[in-house]
Amino acid sequence: MGVTERVWSALTAMIKLEDKVTRQADALKTQQVKIEDLTARVIRLETQLELLTGTAMIRKLKGN
């Protein structure tokens, strides 16, 4: 009975570990999507900043 219990315990532990790995993989996918979304937002903000900075410099040059 001792060997059977150890085998059953090992199988149970392996199944639990597989479940944890699966949940972590899903969480990682979700985080990756969020990171990609934030990266796209930062790119848009950088573009707007560059355009506004360029416009301000042109206006300043025209004003002088």
XYZ file of N, CA and C in Angstrom:
192
model
N 0.817 -1.189 0.000
C 0.000 0.000 0.000
C 0.858 1.249 0.000
N 2.031 1.186 0.568
C 2.896 2.354 0.625
C 3.334 2.818 -0.752
N 3.653 1.866 -1.638
C 4.091 2.215 -2.991
C 2.936 2.820 -3.775
N 1.768 2.250 -3.655
C 0.588 2.756 -4.360
C 0.272 4.179 -3.912
N 0.349 4.433 -2.635
C 0.071 5.774 -2.124
C 1.095 6.779 -2.630
N 2.355 6.354 -2.688
C 3.389 7.269 -3.194
C 3.208 7.555 -4.680
N 2.846 6.528 -5.445
C 2.592 6.733 -6.878
C 1.391 7.650 -7.062
N 0.335 7.400 -6.321
C -0.872 8.250 -6.416
C -0.548 9.688 -6.015
N 0.237 9.850 -4.965
C 0.629 11.188 -4.513
C 1.474 11.896 -5.573
N 2.375 11.162 -6.209
C 3.207 11.753 -7.264
C 2.352 12.167 -8.455
N 1.406 11.323 -8.835
C 0.512 11.671 -9.953
C -0.338 12.899 -9.616
N -0.841 12.934 -8.397
C -1.643 14.083 -7.960
C -0.807 15.358 -7.985
N 0.414 15.271 -7.493
C 1.299 16.438 -7.494
C 1.608 16.886 -8.915
N 1.798 15.940 -9.817
C 2.093 16.276 -11.211
C 0.893 16.975 -11.868
N -0.295 16.502 -11.590
C -1.504 17.118 -12.153
C -1.672 18.534 -11.609
N -1.429 18.716 -10.311
C -1.518 20.053 -9.718
C -0.480 20.988 -10.329
N 0.715 20.464 -10.537
C 1.772 21.275 -11.133
C 1.420 21.676 -12.562
N 0.856 20.749 -13.317
C 0.443 21.051 -14.685
C -0.621 22.142 -14.699
N -1.549 22.082 -13.749
C -2.593 23.097 -13.648
C -1.991 24.467 -13.339
N -1.021 24.482 -12.426
C -0.367 25.746 -12.094
C 0.373 26.322 -13.293
N 1.048 25.470 -14.035
C 1.778 25.927 -15.221
C 0.805 26.477 -16.256
N -0.307 25.805 -16.433
C -1.321 26.267 -17.392
C -1.875 27.628 -16.982
N -2.170 27.792 -15.697
C -2.689 29.082 -15.221
C -1.646 30.188 -15.382
N -0.396 29.871 -15.107
C 0.671 30.863 -15.270
C 0.840 31.250 -16.739
N 0.723 30.279 -17.634
C 0.831 30.568 -19.064
C -0.303 31.491 -19.515
N -1.500 31.241 -19.014
C -2.636 32.106 -19.355
C -2.426 33.513 -18.813
N -1.931 33.607 -17.584
C -1.666 34.928 -16.998
C -0.586 35.654 -17.785
N 0.412 34.930 -18.227
C 1.490 35.527 -19.017
C 0.966 36.059 -20.350
N 0.077 35.316 -20.986
C -0.517 35.775 -22.243
C -1.300 37.072 -22.025
N -2.065 37.121 -20.944
C -2.837 38.316 -20.629
C -1.922 39.507 -20.392
N -0.855 39.300 -19.642
C 0.100 40.379 -19.377
C 0.774 40.839 -20.659
N 1.081 39.921 -21.562
C 1.722 40.279 -22.823
C 0.808 41.171 -23.656
N -0.485 40.850 -23.664
C -1.451 41.679 -24.399
C -1.492 43.079 -23.807
N -1.489 43.167 -22.480
C -1.507 44.481 -21.824
C -0.239 45.271 -22.141
N 0.895 44.605 -22.133
C 2.165 45.277 -22.438
C 2.155 45.793 -23.870
N 1.673 44.988 -24.798
C 1.611 45.419 -26.198
C 0.678 46.611 -26.363
N -0.436 46.615 -25.641
C -1.366 47.738 -25.697
C -0.707 49.009 -25.155
N -0.023 48.885 -24.036
C 0.654 50.051 -23.464
C 1.775 50.552 -24.378
N 2.473 49.648 -25.019
C 3.528 50.037 -25.958
C 2.940 50.843 -27.112
N 1.817 50.391 -27.633
C 1.164 51.119 -28.720
C 0.721 52.501 -28.258
N 0.215 52.608 -27.041
C -0.205 53.909 -26.514
C 0.987 54.848 -26.361
N 2.105 54.333 -25.870
C 3.305 55.160 -25.714
C 3.793 55.647 -27.073
N 3.756 54.778 -28.068
C 4.172 55.183 -29.420
C 3.290 56.312 -29.929
N 1.974 56.201 -29.721
C 1.071 57.276 -30.159
C 1.375 58.579 -29.429
N 1.625 58.487 -28.119
C 1.946 59.690 -27.352
C 3.268 60.314 -27.810
N 4.265 59.485 -28.085
C 5.545 60.003 -28.573
C 5.364 60.716 -29.909
N 4.546 60.141 -30.768
C 4.290 60.753 -32.075
C 3.615 62.107 -31.910
N 2.613 62.164 -31.052
C 1.930 63.439 -30.810
C 2.885 64.468 -30.232
N 3.731 64.063 -29.296
C 4.695 64.978 -28.702
C 5.659 65.518 -29.745
N 6.155 64.642 -30.602
C 7.077 65.089 -31.653
C 6.404 66.058 -32.616
N 5.157 65.765 -32.986
C 4.438 66.663 -33.889
C 4.198 68.022 -33.242
N 3.785 68.022 -31.987
C 3.533 69.281 -31.292
C 4.828 70.068 -31.079
N 5.902 69.377 -30.758
C 7.186 70.045 -30.572
C 7.658 70.661 -31.883
N 7.518 69.920 -32.967
C 7.904 70.443 -34.280
C 7.074 71.650 -34.667
N 5.782 71.587 -34.410
C 4.900 72.711 -34.724
C 5.278 73.939 -33.895
N 5.576 73.730 -32.629
C 5.958 74.845 -31.762
C 7.260 75.482 -32.238
N 8.198 74.675 -32.684
C 9.473 75.217 -33.171
C 9.267 76.032 -34.451
N 8.400 75.534 -35.333
C 8.118 76.262 -36.581
C 7.453 77.596 -36.267
N 6.487 77.583 -35.357
C 5.806 78.825 -34.985
C 6.788 79.810 -34.348
N 7.694 79.296 -33.533
C 8.683 80.157 -32.893
C 9.601 80.783 -33.927
N 10.015 79.988 -34.905
C 10.899 80.502 -35.958
C 10.172 81.542 -36.823
N 8.918 81.306 -37.123
C 8.152 82.247 -37.922
C 7.904 83.544 -37.156
N 7.778 83.422 -35.862
C 7.508 84.608 -35.036
C 8.712 85.518 -34.910
N 9.933 84.984 -35.056
C 11.138 85.800 -34.904
C 11.433 86.520 -36.150
